PDB file of C-alpha atoms in Angstrom:
ATOM      1  CA  MET A  11      76.290 135.935 102.921  1.00  0.00           C
ATOM      2  CA  THR A  12      78.163 132.647 103.227  1.00  0.00           C
ATOM      3  CA  THR A  13      78.071 130.519 106.359  1.00  0.00           C
ATOM      4  CA  ARG A  14      80.920 128.318 105.175  1.00  0.00           C
ATOM      5  CA  VAL A  15      83.843 128.093 107.563  1.00  0.00           C
ATOM      6  CA  VAL A  16      87.500 127.861 106.491  1.00  0.00           C
ATOM      7  CA  ARG A  17      89.895 126.897 109.275  1.00  0.00           C
ATOM      8  CA  VAL A  18      93.520 128.072 109.153  1.00  0.00           C
ATOM      9  CA  GLY A  19      96.009 127.050 111.827  1.00  0.00           C
ATOM     10  CA  GLY A  20      99.419 128.550 112.530  1.00  0.00           C
ATOM     11  CA  GLY A  21     101.903 125.791 113.240  1.00  0.00           C
ATOM     12  CA  SER A  22     105.194 127.700 113.391  1.00  0.00           C
ATOM     13  CA  GLY A  23     106.138 131.211 114.432  1.00  0.00           C
ATOM     14  CA  MET A  24     109.864 131.125 113.714  1.00  0.00           C
ATOM     15  CA  TRP A  25     112.709 128.975 112.473  1.00  0.00           C
ATOM     16  CA  GLY A  26     113.397 126.575 115.346  1.00  0.00           C
ATOM     17  CA  ASP A  27     109.884 126.567 116.790  1.00  0.00           C
ATOM     18  CA  ASP A  28     108.387 123.384 118.279  1.00  0.00           C
ATOM     19  CA  LEU A  29     108.808 120.810 115.501  1.00  0.00           C
ATOM     20  CA  ASP A  30     105.994 118.623 116.799  1.00  0.00           C
ATOM     21  CA  ALA A  31     103.435 121.432 117.114  1.00  0.00           C
ATOM     22  CA  PRO A  32     102.194 121.298 113.489  1.00  0.00           C
ATOM     23  CA  ARG A  33     101.401 117.595 113.723  1.00  0.00           C
ATOM     24  CA  ARG A  34      99.622 118.046 117.067  1.00  0.00           C
ATOM     25  CA  LEU A  35      97.668 120.942 115.604  1.00  0.00           C
ATOM     26  CA  VAL A  36      96.599 118.951 112.556  1.00  0.00           C
ATOM     27  CA  GLU A  37      95.602 115.921 114.635  1.00  0.00           C
ATOM     28  CA  GLY A  38      93.842 118.030 117.261  1.00  0.00           C
ATOM     29  CA  GLY A  39      90.826 119.050 115.205  1.00  0.00           C
ATOM     30  CA  PRO A  40      89.404 119.882 111.777  1.00  0.00           C
ATOM     31  CA  LEU A  41      91.825 122.049 109.812  1.00  0.00           C
ATOM     32  CA  ASP A  42      91.676 123.148 106.178  1.00  0.00           C
ATOM     33  CA  TYR A  43      94.979 125.032 105.932  1.00  0.00           C
ATOM     34  CA  LEU A  44      98.225 124.966 107.871  1.00  0.00           C
ATOM     35  CA  MET A  45     100.494 128.010 107.707  1.00  0.00           C
ATOM     36  CA  LEU A  46     104.148 127.779 108.720  1.00  0.00           C
ATOM     37  CA  ASP A  47     106.147 130.952 109.336  1.00  0.00           C
ATOM     38  CA  PHE A  48     109.908 130.511 109.599  1.00  0.00           C
ATOM     39  CA  LEU A  49     111.317 133.923 108.716  1.00  0.00           C
ATOM     40  CA  ALA A  50     112.324 136.968 110.708  1.00  0.00           C
ATOM     41  CA  GLU A  51     114.410 139.788 109.248  1.00  0.00           C
ATOM     42  CA  VAL A  52     117.569 138.509 110.917  1.00  0.00           C
ATOM     43  CA  THR A  53     116.788 134.988 109.674  1.00  0.00           C
ATOM     44  CA  MET A  54     117.143 136.195 106.085  1.00  0.00           C
ATOM     45  CA  SER A  55     120.743 137.301 106.642  1.00  0.00           C
ATOM     46  CA  VAL A  56     121.571 134.002 108.385  1.00  0.00           C
ATOM     47  CA  LEU A  57     120.108 132.009 105.493  1.00  0.00           C
ATOM     48  CA  GLN A  58     121.933 134.157 102.940  1.00  0.00           C
ATOM     49  CA  ARG A  59     125.228 133.439 104.702  1.00  0.00           C
ATOM     50  CA  GLN A  60     124.441 129.735 104.515  1.00  0.00           C
ATOM     51  CA  LYS A  61     123.637 129.958 100.819  1.00  0.00           C
ATOM     52  CA  ASP A  62     126.892 131.828 100.181  1.00  0.00           C
ATOM     53  CA  LYS A  63     128.753 128.853 101.647  1.00  0.00           C
ATOM     54  CA  ASP A  64     126.613 126.190  99.961  1.00  0.00           C
ATOM     55  CA  PRO A  65     124.239 126.920  97.050  1.00  0.00           C
ATOM     56  CA  GLN A  66     121.960 124.094  98.232  1.00  0.00           C
ATOM     57  CA  HIS A  67     121.349 125.778 101.596  1.00  0.00           C
ATOM     58  CA  GLY A  68     119.611 129.012 102.525  1.00  0.00           C
ATOM     59  CA  TRP A  69     116.182 127.643 103.437  1.00  0.00           C
ATOM     60  CA  ALA A  70     114.490 126.362 106.619  1.00  0.00           C
ATOM     61  CA  GLY A  71     115.425 122.698 106.736  1.00  0.00           C
ATOM     62  CA  ASP A  72     112.889 121.968 109.486  1.00  0.00           C
ATOM     63  CA  VAL A  73     110.075 122.105 106.946  1.00  0.00           C
ATOM     64  CA  VAL A  74     110.889 118.715 105.418  1.00  0.00           C
ATOM     65  CA  GLY A  75     110.347 116.774 108.635  1.00  0.00           C
ATOM     66  CA  ILE A  76     107.327 118.878 109.558  1.00  0.00           C
ATOM     67  CA  LEU A  77     105.583 118.244 106.246  1.00  0.00           C
ATOM     68  CA  GLU A  78     106.470 114.565 106.355  1.00  0.00           C
ATOM     69  CA  SER A  79     104.763 114.368 109.771  1.00  0.00           C
ATOM     70  CA  VAL A  80     101.507 115.829 108.388  1.00  0.00           C
ATOM     71  CA  LEU A  81     101.690 114.123 104.993  1.00  0.00           C
ATOM     72  CA  PRO A  82      98.786 111.726 105.744  1.00  0.00           C
ATOM     73  CA  ALA A  83      96.509 114.744 106.331  1.00  0.00           C
ATOM     74  CA  ILE A  84      97.718 116.423 103.125  1.00  0.00           C
ATOM     75  CA  ARG A  85      97.149 113.278 101.115  1.00  0.00           C
ATOM     76  CA  ASP A  86      93.988 111.900 102.725  1.00  0.00           C
ATOM     77  CA  ARG A  87      92.201 114.859 104.366  1.00  0.00           C
ATOM     78  CA  HIS A  88      92.952 117.485 101.702  1.00  0.00           C
ATOM     79  CA  LEU A  89      94.926 119.647 104.133  1.00  0.00           C
ATOM     80  CA  ARG A  90      96.846 122.374 102.285  1.00  0.00           C
ATOM     81  CA  VAL A  91     100.011 124.010 103.584  1.00  0.00           C
ATOM     82  CA  LEU A  92     101.560 127.434 103.022  1.00  0.00           C
ATOM     83  CA  ALA A  93     105.101 128.064 104.271  1.00  0.00           C
ATOM     84  CA  ASN A  94     107.779 130.705 103.774  1.00  0.00           C
ATOM     85  CA  ALA A  95     110.404 128.039 104.364  1.00  0.00           C
ATOM     86  CA  GLY A  96     112.059 128.828 101.023  1.00  0.00           C
ATOM     87  CA  GLY A  97     114.058 131.579 102.698  1.00  0.00           C
ATOM     88  CA  VAL A  98     116.564 132.835 100.136  1.00  0.00           C
ATOM     89  CA  ASN A  99     116.542 129.566  98.177  1.00  0.00           C
ATOM     90  CA  PRO A 100     113.002 128.328  97.373  1.00  0.00           C
ATOM     91  CA  PRO A 101     114.208 126.070  94.513  1.00  0.00           C
ATOM     92  CA  ALA A 102     116.486 124.096  96.850  1.00  0.00           C
ATOM     93  CA  CYS A 103     113.687 123.840  99.411  1.00  0.00           C
ATOM     94  CA  GLY A 104     111.327 122.601  96.703  1.00  0.00           C
ATOM     95  CA  ALA A 105     113.830 119.991  95.551  1.00  0.00           C
ATOM     96  CA  ALA A 106     114.176 118.649  99.099  1.00  0.00           C
ATOM     97  CA  LEU A 107     110.397 118.444  99.482  1.00  0.00           C
ATOM     98  CA  ARG A 108     110.014 116.636  96.166  1.00  0.00           C
ATOM     99  CA  ALA A 109     112.665 114.141  97.289  1.00  0.00           C
ATOM    100  CA  MET A 110     110.737 113.565 100.524  1.00  0.00           C
ATOM    101  CA  LEU A 111     107.511 113.013  98.575  1.00  0.00           C
ATOM    102  CA  GLU A 112     109.304 110.535  96.311  1.00  0.00           C
ATOM    103  CA  ARG A 113     110.531 108.568  99.322  1.00  0.00           C
ATOM    104  CA  ALA A 114     107.031 108.564 100.787  1.00  0.00           C
ATOM    105  CA  GLY A 115     105.428 107.434  97.526  1.00  0.00           C
ATOM    106  CA  ALA A 116     103.367 110.634  97.317  1.00  0.00           C
ATOM    107  CA  ALA A 117     105.086 112.442  94.459  1.00  0.00           C
ATOM    108  CA  GLY A 118     102.181 111.891  92.090  1.00  0.00           C
ATOM    109  CA  GLN A 119      99.567 112.818  94.667  1.00  0.00           C
ATOM    110  CA  VAL A 120     100.885 116.007  96.303  1.00  0.00           C
ATOM    111  CA  ARG A 121     101.647 119.085  94.215  1.00  0.00           C
ATOM    112  CA  VAL A 122     104.209 121.677  95.374  1.00  0.00           C
ATOM    113  CA  ALA A 123     104.212 125.290  94.152  1.00  0.00           C
ATOM    114  CA  LEU A 124     107.261 127.560  94.490  1.00  0.00           C
ATOM    115  CA  LEU A 125     107.008 131.346  94.586  1.00  0.00           C
ATOM    116  CA  THR A 126     110.115 133.347  93.777  1.00  0.00           C
ATOM    117  CA  GLY A 127     110.877 136.969  92.962  1.00  0.00           C
ATOM    118  CA  ASP A 128     111.353 138.393  96.436  1.00  0.00           C
ATOM    119  CA  ASP A 129     115.170 138.173  96.420  1.00  0.00           C
ATOM    120  CA  LEU A 130     116.493 141.545  95.251  1.00  0.00           C
ATOM    121  CA  LEU A 131     120.130 141.035  96.204  1.00  0.00           C
ATOM    122  CA  PRO A 132     121.290 140.150  92.662  1.00  0.00           C
ATOM    123  CA  ARG A 133     119.455 143.241  91.320  1.00  0.00           C
ATOM    124  CA  ILE A 134     120.274 145.752  94.020  1.00  0.00           C
ATOM    125  CA  ASP A 135     123.200 147.461  92.312  1.00  0.00           C
ATOM    126  CA  GLY A 136     121.260 147.854  89.093  1.00  0.00           C
ATOM    127  CA  LEU A 137     118.282 149.296  90.963  1.00  0.00           C
ATOM    128  CA  VAL A 138     120.479 151.795  92.799  1.00  0.00           C
ATOM    129  CA  ALA A 139     122.165 152.768  89.545  1.00  0.00           C
ATOM    130  CA  ALA A 140     118.716 153.361  88.048  1.00  0.00           C
ATOM    131  CA  GLY A 141     117.993 155.934  90.720  1.00  0.00           C
ATOM    132  CA  HIS A 142     116.277 153.933  93.441  1.00  0.00           C
ATOM    133  CA  GLU A 143     117.970 155.182  96.613  1.00  0.00           C
ATOM    134  CA  PHE A 144     116.191 152.903  99.127  1.00  0.00           C
ATOM    135  CA  ARG A 145     116.422 155.492 101.893  1.00  0.00           C
ATOM    136  CA  HIS A 146     116.263 154.426 105.533  1.00  0.00           C
ATOM    137  CA  MET A 147     112.758 155.000 106.877  1.00  0.00           C
ATOM    138  CA  GLU A 148     114.006 156.778 110.022  1.00  0.00           C
ATOM    139  CA  THR A 149     117.340 158.383 109.155  1.00  0.00           C
ATOM    140  CA  GLY A 150     116.816 159.068 105.465  1.00  0.00           C
ATOM    141  CA  GLU A 151     120.245 157.630 104.597  1.00  0.00           C
ATOM    142  CA  PRO A 152     120.452 155.980 101.167  1.00  0.00           C
ATOM    143  CA  LEU A 153     121.266 152.299 100.869  1.00  0.00           C
ATOM    144  CA  ALA A 154     124.534 153.211  99.159  1.00  0.00           C
ATOM    145  CA  SER A 155     125.925 154.341 102.519  1.00  0.00           C
ATOM    146  CA  VAL A 156     125.829 150.743 103.820  1.00  0.00           C
ATOM    147  CA  ARG A 157     126.094 148.822 100.550  1.00  0.00           C
ATOM    148  CA  ASP A 158     129.378 147.201 101.580  1.00  0.00           C
ATOM    149  CA  ARG A 159     127.624 145.667 104.609  1.00  0.00           C
ATOM    150  CA  LEU A 160     124.465 144.527 102.840  1.00  0.00           C
ATOM    151  CA  VAL A 161     123.902 140.785 103.302  1.00  0.00           C
ATOM    152  CA  SER A 162     120.341 140.271 102.058  1.00  0.00           C
ATOM    153  CA  ALA A 163     117.667 142.331 100.304  1.00  0.00           C
ATOM    154  CA  ASN A 164     114.120 141.090  99.909  1.00  0.00           C
ATOM    155  CA  ALA A 165     110.741 142.413  98.877  1.00  0.00           C
ATOM    156  CA  TYR A 166     107.702 141.157 100.747  1.00  0.00           C
ATOM    157  CA  ILE A 167     105.378 139.062  98.568  1.00  0.00           C
ATOM    158  CA  GLY A 168     101.677 139.613  99.296  1.00  0.00           C
ATOM    159  CA  SER A 169      98.822 137.121  99.417  1.00  0.00           C
ATOM    160  CA  ALA A 170      97.685 137.354  95.771  1.00  0.00           C
ATOM    161  CA  PRO A 171     100.308 135.020  94.228  1.00  0.00           C
ATOM    162  CA  LEU A 172      99.852 132.531  97.078  1.00  0.00           C
ATOM    163  CA  ALA A 173      96.118 132.460  96.394  1.00  0.00           C
ATOM    164  CA  GLN A 174      96.859 131.983  92.699  1.00  0.00           C
ATOM    165  CA  ALA A 175      99.048 128.963  93.507  1.00  0.00           C
ATOM    166  CA  LEU A 176      96.185 127.458  95.506  1.00  0.00           C
ATOM    167  CA  ALA A 177      93.811 128.102  92.619  1.00  0.00           C
ATOM    168  CA  GLN A 178      96.175 126.182  90.347  1.00  0.00           C
ATOM    169  CA  GLY A 179      95.875 123.123  92.569  1.00  0.00           C
ATOM    170  CA  ALA A 180      98.911 123.301  94.831  1.00  0.00           C
ATOM    171  CA  HIS A 181      98.731 121.265  98.017  1.00  0.00           C
ATOM    172  CA  ILE A 182     101.913 122.868  99.383  1.00  0.00           C
ATOM    173  CA  VAL A 183     102.911 126.463  98.626  1.00  0.00           C
ATOM    174  CA  ILE A 184     106.523 127.411  99.374  1.00  0.00           C
ATOM    175  CA  THR A 185     107.646 131.037  99.297  1.00  0.00           C
ATOM    176  CA  GLY A 186     110.678 133.070 100.196  1.00  0.00           C
ATOM    177  CA  ARG A 187     110.136 136.331 102.073  1.00  0.00           C
ATOM    178  CA  CYS A 188     106.413 136.923 101.997  1.00  0.00           C
ATOM    179  CA  HIS A 189     104.294 139.076 104.263  1.00  0.00           C
ATOM    180  CA  ASP A 190     103.745 136.979 107.399  1.00  0.00           C
ATOM    181  CA  ALA A 191      99.959 137.363 107.400  1.00  0.00           C
ATOM    182  CA  ALA A 192      99.775 136.514 103.687  1.00  0.00           C
ATOM    183  CA  LEU A 193     100.129 132.876 104.703  1.00  0.00           C
ATOM    184  CA  ALA A 194      96.720 133.180 106.383  1.00  0.00           C
ATOM    185  CA  SER A 195      94.930 135.642 104.099  1.00  0.00           C
ATOM    186  CA  ALA A 196      95.771 133.744 100.886  1.00  0.00           C
ATOM    187  CA  PRO A 197      93.508 130.778 101.763  1.00  0.00           C
ATOM    188  CA  PHE A 198      90.596 133.144 102.394  1.00  0.00           C
ATOM    189  CA  ARG A 199      91.198 135.000  99.136  1.00  0.00           C
ATOM    190  CA  HIS A 200      91.203 131.671  97.350  1.00  0.00           C
ATOM    191  CA  GLU A 201      88.210 130.127  99.108  1.00  0.00           C
ATOM    192  CA  PHE A 202      85.931 133.183  99.083  1.00  0.00           C
ATOM    193  CA  GLY A 203      87.113 134.884  95.900  1.00  0.00           C
ATOM    194  CA  TRP A 204      88.083 138.133  97.581  1.00  0.00           C
ATOM    195  CA  ALA A 205      89.359 140.849  95.273  1.00  0.00           C
ATOM    196  CA  SER A 206      92.341 143.098  95.987  1.00  0.00           C
ATOM    197  CA  THR A 207      89.859 145.883  96.760  1.00  0.00           C
ATOM    198  CA  ASP A 208      87.985 143.945  99.469  1.00  0.00           C
ATOM    199  CA  TYR A 209      89.850 146.021 102.016  1.00  0.00           C
ATOM    200  CA  ASP A 210      87.796 145.254 105.119  1.00  0.00           C
ATOM    201  CA  ARG A 211      87.909 141.514 104.546  1.00  0.00           C
ATOM    202  CA  LEU A 212      91.636 141.556 103.775  1.00  0.00           C
ATOM    203  CA  ALA A 213      92.266 143.696 106.860  1.00  0.00           C
ATOM    204  CA  ALA A 214      90.388 141.207 109.043  1.00  0.00           C
ATOM    205  CA  ALA A 215      92.352 138.308 107.564  1.00  0.00           C
ATOM    206  CA  THR A 216      95.609 140.214 108.090  1.00  0.00           C
ATOM    207  CA  ILE A 217      94.841 140.756 111.769  1.00  0.00           C
ATOM    208  CA  ALA A 218      93.937 137.091 112.206  1.00  0.00           C
ATOM    209  CA  GLY A 219      97.082 136.083 110.336  1.00  0.00           C
ATOM    210  CA  HIS A 220      99.301 138.235 112.523  1.00  0.00           C
ATOM    211  CA  VAL A 221      97.865 136.582 115.619  1.00  0.00           C
ATOM    212  CA  ILE A 222      98.234 132.968 114.506  1.00  0.00           C
ATOM    213  CA  GLU A 223     101.591 133.400 112.754  1.00  0.00           C
ATOM    214  CA  CYS A 224     103.067 133.714 116.236  1.00  0.00           C
ATOM    215  CA  GLY A 225     102.902 129.931 116.382  1.00  0.00           C
ATOM    216  CA  ALA A 226     100.765 126.963 117.312  1.00  0.00           C
ATOM    217  CA  GLN A 227     100.467 128.343 120.842  1.00  0.00           C
ATOM    218  CA  ALA A 228      98.323 131.214 119.528  1.00  0.00           C
ATOM    219  CA  THR A 229      96.125 128.916 117.424  1.00  0.00           C
TER     220      THR A 229
END
């Protein structure tokens, strides 16, 4: 049984949360990982509307300033950050972060990983045509009945690919729509080598993640 402690702090519970909270959290005590949650279901449709107007938008712009404020800890204290700030446009978010790192002279020191694959909007018609009805959980209505009003469609990425990005040496992991608690459970999977069948451990990490993803106030 290990006695090693891995500390994960939740610095953001939504898009528009206290922008200074992550820095205060990082400076307030020893922290190994910082998770930043920006996405609610309604946020996805707002970001998709933004991307429709400008292909460089569609992600949580707050993340650039937040990560710049904790960059000394990432670079010097080995803090690692996981954020779903990619919204519906992780590549554009990644490009903005790389530009920030260039300006700060940290491009060769801080590695950014991007996780994509959650955005199903470009594939939705093909999936429906293939027989996937995507029925409403409560009413049983198929997605086709509201297809003309569909703004965004996303699958929830779990913690496994986030843990894989950490294993590959990423200091910052940016995702689109991932499971909220995956931002917390991925560091534990990476640090302790948990398998996908370690159900009790993953359940405990999921509960902890759901508590702290409510924001820095909970941490």
